[in-house]
Amino acid sequence: MGVGAAASSGGLMTAAAPSAASGRYDFKGPVAISSRNGTAAVRRAMEEIQAGADALDAVVAGVGLIEEDPDDTSVGYGGLPNAEGVVQLDASVMHGPSGRAGGVAALEGIVHASQVALKVLRRSDHVLLVGRGAQEFARMHGFPVQDLMTEKSRQRWLRWKENLSKDDEYLPAHDFDDATIGQAEGWNERHWGTINCNAIDLSGNVSGVTTTSGLAFKIPGRVGDSPIIGAGLYVDNEVGAAGSTGRGEANLESLASFLIVERMREGDTPEEACLYACRRIASRTRPAYLLDGNGRPRFNVQFYALRRDGLVGGAEIWGGRGQFAAADSDGARLVPLAYLYEAS
Ligand code: ASP
């Protein structure tokens, strides 16, 4: 579903803003939004909010459903592992009323990384714990440690490993006369995915969470944007919240969630602020291997933002069919993402 014709502006292709007059973006009162994989999460977050929960507890409860879903291979249990076949999770939370944040990175063996991030916020004086220390902290607080690989994610990892290089000894299942054996899978087939969820509660307070298994088959120890406050998530109770999915490296070099919240503070709508962040990333991406023949990024990022009065919006670099999930007291629905360039 297209959200606007592409129009040239300042040397970059920009998407015309979808009409706010349609009312699709103008949620009244408490609202929860998330990346597209979060319809169940925003519905759950709204149930919690309507029962009186703080927005932070509500969004963590919401994304918990996705973290424990074995079929979502981008988050929590069943998330795709790193290059060595180990699932390493990243997550962050941020609480508008207190201004506090918590995060975990490269966390192994714990399904609900967002709940551990919440413990970091509530039960430590730190903001970010990584690796073994994060797991020990989680264990101290009673989180069970378990294998996060499912048969499905193990098979996906094995297929990647076996097709990684023509020069190693790993081979995928094949007929002995198959000439295609050893062809590396395309760069574009790398798997990205995450859930970001932000909400406003009955008191008008704003909070958010981002949780992920990160880039599939990443170098062990790689940390993406999701657990980094200002990159994968940012909340300011006076303004609103923003979060991201997509190529974390691009966002880490732009701190786009912080940028989006600051743009909203200056008067941008959530969607305008998200498009601004997309343009910023597109204009500062220089390495040739990341650019197409027209100098445009070969990757995608998505941003989701919510203003404290209930206006919501989102944008991505490459779009046309992208959506995000939103819920208010009328229930959950999918809303189009604006975009810079129309994907073919
Ligand atoms: N942003 C996540 C990361 O870079 C992945 C994603 O959203 O696809 O780890």
Coordinates of C-alpha atoms and ligand atoms in Angstrom, one line a residue:
M1 CA 0.0 0.0 0.0
G2 CA 1.6 3.2 -1.1
V3 CA 1.5 6.2 1.2
G4 CA 2.4 9.0 -1.1
A5 CA 4.0 9.8 -4.4
A6 CA 7.8 10.2 -4.3
A7 CA 8.8 13.9 -4.8
S8 CA 12.2 15.4 -5.2
S9 CA 13.5 17.7 -2.4
G10 CA 17.0 18.9 -1.8
G11 CA 18.6 16.3 -4.1
L12 CA 16.9 13.4 -2.2
M13 CA 13.8 11.6 -3.1
T14 CA 11.2 12.1 -0.3
A15 CA 7.8 10.7 0.1
A16 CA 4.9 13.1 0.4
A17 CA 3.3 12.9 3.8
P18 CA 0.2 10.8 4.0
S19 CA -2.8 12.8 4.8
A20 CA -3.2 13.2 8.5
A21 CA -6.7 14.5 7.8
S22 CA -7.8 10.9 7.2
G23 CA -7.6 10.4 10.9
R24 CA -5.7 7.1 10.5
Y25 CA -2.8 8.6 12.5
D26 CA -4.7 10.6 15.0
F27 CA -5.2 8.3 18.0
K28 CA -6.9 9.9 21.0
G29 CA -5.8 9.2 24.5
P30 CA -3.8 6.1 25.4
V31 CA -2.2 4.4 22.5
A32 CA 0.4 1.8 21.8
I33 CA 2.4 1.4 18.6
S34 CA 5.0 -1.2 17.4
S35 CA 6.8 -2.6 14.5
R36 CA 4.6 -4.6 12.1
N37 CA 5.2 -7.9 13.9
G38 CA 3.7 -6.5 17.1
T39 CA -0.1 -6.6 16.6
A40 CA -0.5 -8.9 19.5
A41 CA 1.9 -6.8 21.5
V42 CA 0.1 -3.5 21.1
R43 CA -3.2 -5.2 21.8
R44 CA -1.8 -6.7 25.0
A45 CA -0.2 -3.4 26.0
M46 CA -3.5 -1.6 25.6
E47 CA -5.3 -4.2 27.8
E48 CA -2.7 -3.6 30.5
I49 CA -3.0 0.2 30.1
Q50 CA -6.8 0.1 30.3
A51 CA -6.4 -1.9 33.5
G52 CA -4.3 0.9 34.9
A53 CA -0.8 -0.2 34.2
D54 CA 2.2 2.1 33.7
A55 CA 3.1 2.4 30.0
L56 CA 6.5 0.8 30.7
D57 CA 5.0 -2.4 32.3
A58 CA 2.4 -2.5 29.5
V59 CA 4.9 -2.4 26.6
V60 CA 7.2 -5.0 28.3
A61 CA 4.1 -7.3 28.8
G62 CA 3.2 -6.7 25.1
V63 CA 6.6 -7.6 23.6
G64 CA 6.9 -10.5 26.0
L65 CA 4.4 -12.3 23.7
I66 CA 6.7 -11.9 20.8
E67 CA 9.8 -12.8 22.7
E68 CA 8.3 -16.2 23.7
D69 CA 6.8 -16.8 20.2
P70 CA 9.0 -19.6 18.6
D71 CA 7.8 -18.6 15.1
D72 CA 9.2 -15.0 15.3
T73 CA 12.8 -15.6 14.3
S74 CA 13.8 -12.1 15.0
V75 CA 13.2 -11.8 18.7
G76 CA 13.7 -13.9 21.9
Y77 CA 13.1 -17.6 21.9
G78 CA 13.5 -18.9 18.3
G79 CA 15.5 -15.8 17.3
L80 CA 18.2 -16.6 14.7
P81 CA 21.6 -17.1 16.3
N82 CA 25.0 -15.6 15.6
A83 CA 27.6 -17.1 13.3
E84 CA 28.5 -19.7 15.9
G85 CA 25.0 -20.8 16.4
V86 CA 24.4 -19.0 19.7
V87 CA 21.4 -16.7 20.2
Q88 CA 22.5 -13.3 21.6
L89 CA 19.7 -10.9 22.5
D90 CA 19.7 -7.1 22.7
A91 CA 17.0 -5.0 24.5
S92 CA 16.3 -1.7 26.0
V93 CA 13.5 0.0 27.9
M94 CA 13.0 3.7 28.8
H95 CA 10.5 5.2 31.2
G96 CA 9.2 8.6 30.5
P97 CA 8.1 9.8 34.0
S98 CA 11.5 9.0 35.6
G99 CA 13.7 9.5 32.6
R100 CA 15.5 6.3 33.4
A101 CA 16.6 3.7 31.0
G102 CA 17.9 0.1 31.1
G103 CA 19.4 -2.3 28.6
V104 CA 21.1 -5.6 27.9
A105 CA 23.3 -6.6 25.0
A106 CA 24.6 -9.9 23.7
L107 CA 22.5 -11.6 26.4
E108 CA 22.4 -15.4 26.1
G109 CA 19.9 -18.0 27.3
I110 CA 17.1 -15.7 28.6
V111 CA 13.8 -15.5 26.7
H112 CA 12.6 -12.2 28.0
A113 CA 15.5 -9.8 27.3
S114 CA 13.2 -6.8 27.8
Q115 CA 12.3 -7.9 31.3
V116 CA 16.0 -8.1 32.1
A117 CA 16.4 -4.6 30.7
L118 CA 13.6 -3.5 33.0
K119 CA 15.4 -5.1 36.0
V120 CA 18.5 -3.2 35.0
L121 CA 16.4 0.0 35.1
R122 CA 14.7 -0.8 38.4
R123 CA 17.3 -2.8 40.4
S124 CA 20.6 -1.3 39.4
D125 CA 22.3 2.1 39.1
H126 CA 23.5 1.2 35.6
V127 CA 21.9 1.6 32.2
L128 CA 23.5 -1.2 30.1
L129 CA 24.8 -4.7 31.0
V130 CA 26.3 -7.0 28.4
G131 CA 27.1 -10.6 27.8
R132 CA 28.0 -12.8 30.8
G133 CA 27.4 -10.0 33.3
A134 CA 23.9 -9.4 31.9
Q135 CA 23.1 -13.1 32.2
E136 CA 24.5 -13.3 35.8
F137 CA 22.3 -10.3 36.7
A138 CA 19.3 -12.0 35.2
R139 CA 20.0 -15.3 37.0
M140 CA 20.3 -13.3 40.2
H141 CA 16.8 -12.0 39.7
G142 CA 15.4 -15.5 39.0
F143 CA 15.3 -15.7 35.2
P144 CA 15.8 -19.2 34.0
V145 CA 18.6 -19.8 31.6
Q146 CA 17.7 -22.0 28.7
D147 CA 18.7 -22.8 25.1
L148 CA 16.9 -20.3 22.8
M149 CA 17.4 -22.2 19.6
T150 CA 14.4 -23.9 18.1
E151 CA 14.6 -26.7 15.5
K152 CA 13.5 -24.1 12.9
S153 CA 16.2 -21.5 13.8
R154 CA 18.8 -24.3 14.0
Q155 CA 17.9 -25.4 10.5
R156 CA 18.1 -21.8 9.2
W157 CA 21.5 -21.3 10.8
L158 CA 22.8 -24.6 9.5
R159 CA 21.7 -23.6 5.9
W160 CA 23.5 -20.3 6.3
K161 CA 26.6 -21.9 7.6
E162 CA 26.7 -24.5 4.9
N163 CA 26.2 -21.9 2.1
L164 CA 28.6 -19.3 3.6
S165 CA 31.6 -20.0 1.6
K166 CA 32.6 -22.0 -1.4
D167 CA 36.0 -22.6 0.2
D168 CA 35.0 -24.4 3.4
E169 CA 34.0 -27.9 4.1
Y170 CA 30.4 -27.4 5.2
L171 CA 28.0 -28.6 2.5
P172 CA 24.2 -28.3 2.4
A173 CA 22.2 -31.4 1.5
H174 CA 22.7 -31.9 -2.2
D175 CA 22.8 -34.3 -5.1
F176 CA 26.4 -35.3 -5.9
D177 CA 26.0 -33.7 -9.4
D178 CA 24.6 -30.4 -8.2
A179 CA 26.8 -27.6 -9.7
T180 CA 25.3 -24.9 -7.5
I181 CA 26.6 -26.3 -4.3
G182 CA 28.7 -23.8 -2.3
Q183 CA 27.1 -20.6 -3.9
A184 CA 26.9 -18.1 -1.1
E185 CA 23.5 -16.8 -0.2
G186 CA 23.0 -13.2 -1.3
W187 CA 23.8 -10.3 1.0
N188 CA 20.2 -9.2 0.7
E189 CA 19.0 -12.4 2.2
R190 CA 20.5 -11.5 5.6
H191 CA 17.7 -11.5 8.0
W192 CA 16.8 -8.5 10.1
G193 CA 14.0 -8.1 12.6
T194 CA 13.1 -6.7 16.0
I195 CA 10.2 -5.4 17.9
N196 CA 9.9 -1.8 19.1
C197 CA 6.8 -0.9 21.1
N198 CA 5.9 2.5 22.6
A199 CA 2.8 3.6 24.5
I200 CA 1.0 6.3 26.4
D201 CA -0.8 5.3 29.5
L202 CA -4.0 6.6 31.3
S203 CA -1.9 9.2 33.2
G204 CA -0.5 10.5 29.9
N205 CA 3.0 9.1 30.6
V206 CA 5.1 7.7 27.7
S207 CA 7.5 4.7 27.7
G208 CA 9.0 2.3 25.2
V209 CA 10.9 -0.9 24.7
T210 CA 12.9 -2.5 21.9
T211 CA 13.9 -6.1 21.9
T212 CA 15.6 -8.3 19.3
S213 CA 17.9 -11.2 18.5
G214 CA 19.6 -8.8 16.2
L215 CA 21.2 -9.4 12.8
A216 CA 21.0 -13.1 12.0
F217 CA 24.4 -14.9 11.9
K218 CA 26.2 -11.8 13.2
I219 CA 29.8 -11.9 14.4
P220 CA 29.6 -13.1 18.0
G221 CA 29.5 -10.2 20.4
R222 CA 28.0 -7.8 17.8
V223 CA 25.6 -5.4 19.4
G224 CA 23.0 -3.6 17.3
D225 CA 21.1 -0.4 17.8
S226 CA 18.2 -1.9 19.9
P227 CA 19.9 -1.8 23.3
I228 CA 21.5 1.6 22.8
I229 CA 19.5 4.4 24.3
G230 CA 19.2 7.2 21.6
A231 CA 19.6 4.7 18.8
G232 CA 17.1 1.9 19.0
L233 CA 14.9 3.7 21.5
Y234 CA 14.4 7.1 23.1
V235 CA 11.6 8.5 25.3
D236 CA 11.1 12.0 26.6
N237 CA 7.9 12.3 28.7
E238 CA 7.4 15.9 27.6
V239 CA 7.6 15.0 23.9
G240 CA 7.1 11.4 23.0
A241 CA 8.9 8.3 22.0
A242 CA 10.7 6.8 19.0
G243 CA 12.2 3.4 18.2
S244 CA 13.6 1.5 15.2
T245 CA 14.1 -1.7 13.3
G246 CA 16.3 -2.5 10.4
R247 CA 20.1 -2.1 9.8
G248 CA 21.3 -1.3 13.3
E249 CA 24.8 -0.2 12.1
A250 CA 23.2 2.7 10.2
N251 CA 21.2 3.8 13.2
L252 CA 24.1 3.5 15.6
E253 CA 26.0 6.0 13.5
S254 CA 23.0 8.4 13.5
L255 CA 21.4 8.0 16.9
A256 CA 18.1 8.4 15.1
S257 CA 15.6 7.7 17.9
F258 CA 17.1 10.6 19.9
L259 CA 17.1 12.7 16.7
I260 CA 13.4 11.9 16.0
V261 CA 12.3 12.9 19.6
E262 CA 14.3 16.2 19.3
R263 CA 12.7 16.9 15.9
M264 CA 9.2 16.3 17.4
R265 CA 10.2 18.7 20.2
E266 CA 10.9 21.3 17.5
G267 CA 7.4 20.8 16.0
D268 CA 7.8 17.9 13.5
T269 CA 4.9 15.4 13.4
P270 CA 6.0 11.8 14.3
E271 CA 6.0 10.9 10.6
E272 CA 8.0 14.0 9.5
A273 CA 10.5 13.3 12.2
C274 CA 10.9 9.7 11.1
L275 CA 11.3 10.7 7.4
Y276 CA 13.9 13.3 8.6
A277 CA 15.9 10.5 10.2
C278 CA 15.6 8.3 7.1
R279 CA 17.0 11.2 5.0
R280 CA 19.8 11.8 7.5
I281 CA 20.9 8.2 7.2
A282 CA 20.6 8.2 3.4
S283 CA 22.6 11.3 3.1
R284 CA 25.5 10.3 5.4
T285 CA 25.9 6.7 4.1
R286 CA 29.2 6.8 2.1
P287 CA 30.7 3.3 1.8
A288 CA 30.2 2.1 -1.8
Y289 CA 29.2 -1.4 -0.8
L290 CA 26.2 0.1 1.0
L291 CA 25.0 2.1 -2.0
D292 CA 23.1 1.2 -5.1
G293 CA 23.9 2.6 -8.6
N294 CA 22.0 5.8 -7.8
G295 CA 23.8 6.4 -4.5
R296 CA 20.9 5.2 -2.4
P297 CA 21.4 2.9 0.6
R298 CA 21.1 -0.8 -0.2
F299 CA 19.6 -1.4 3.2
N300 CA 16.4 -0.5 5.0
V301 CA 15.6 1.0 8.4
Q302 CA 12.2 1.7 9.9
F303 CA 11.3 4.2 12.6
Y304 CA 8.2 4.4 14.7
A305 CA 7.2 7.5 16.7
L306 CA 4.5 8.6 19.0
R307 CA 3.9 12.1 20.3
R308 CA 2.6 12.5 23.8
D309 CA -0.8 13.8 22.6
G310 CA -1.4 10.5 20.8
L311 CA -0.3 11.4 17.2
V312 CA 1.6 8.4 15.8
G313 CA 3.7 7.9 12.6
G314 CA 6.5 5.9 11.1
A315 CA 8.8 5.8 8.0
E316 CA 11.3 3.7 6.3
I317 CA 14.0 4.3 3.7
W318 CA 12.6 1.7 1.2
G319 CA 8.8 1.3 1.3
G320 CA 5.5 1.3 -0.4
R321 CA 4.0 -1.7 1.5
G322 CA 5.5 -1.2 4.9
Q323 CA 3.2 -0.9 7.9
F324 CA 3.4 -0.6 11.7
A325 CA 0.9 -1.8 14.3
A326 CA -1.1 0.6 16.5
A327 CA -3.8 0.1 19.1
D328 CA -6.1 2.3 21.1
S329 CA -9.3 1.6 22.9
D330 CA -10.9 0.7 19.6
G331 CA -8.5 -2.2 19.1
A332 CA -5.4 -2.8 17.0
R333 CA -4.8 -2.1 13.3
L334 CA -1.9 -1.8 10.8
V335 CA -1.0 1.7 9.6
P336 CA 1.1 2.5 6.5
L337 CA 4.7 3.6 6.9
A338 CA 5.9 6.6 4.9
Y339 CA 9.1 6.1 2.9
L340 CA 11.9 7.8 1.0
Y341 CA 12.2 5.5 -2.0
E342 CA 9.6 3.1 -3.4
A343 CA 10.8 -0.4 -3.3
S344 CA 10.3 -2.4 -6.5
Ligands
ASP1 N1 17.9 -3.3 14.4 C1 18.3 -4.6 14.7 C2 19.7 -4.8 14.8 O1 20.5 -4.1 14.1 C3 17.8 -5.6 13.7 C4 16.5 -5.4 13.0 O2 15.7 -4.7 13.5 O3 16.3 -6.1 12.0 O4 20.2 -5.6 15.6

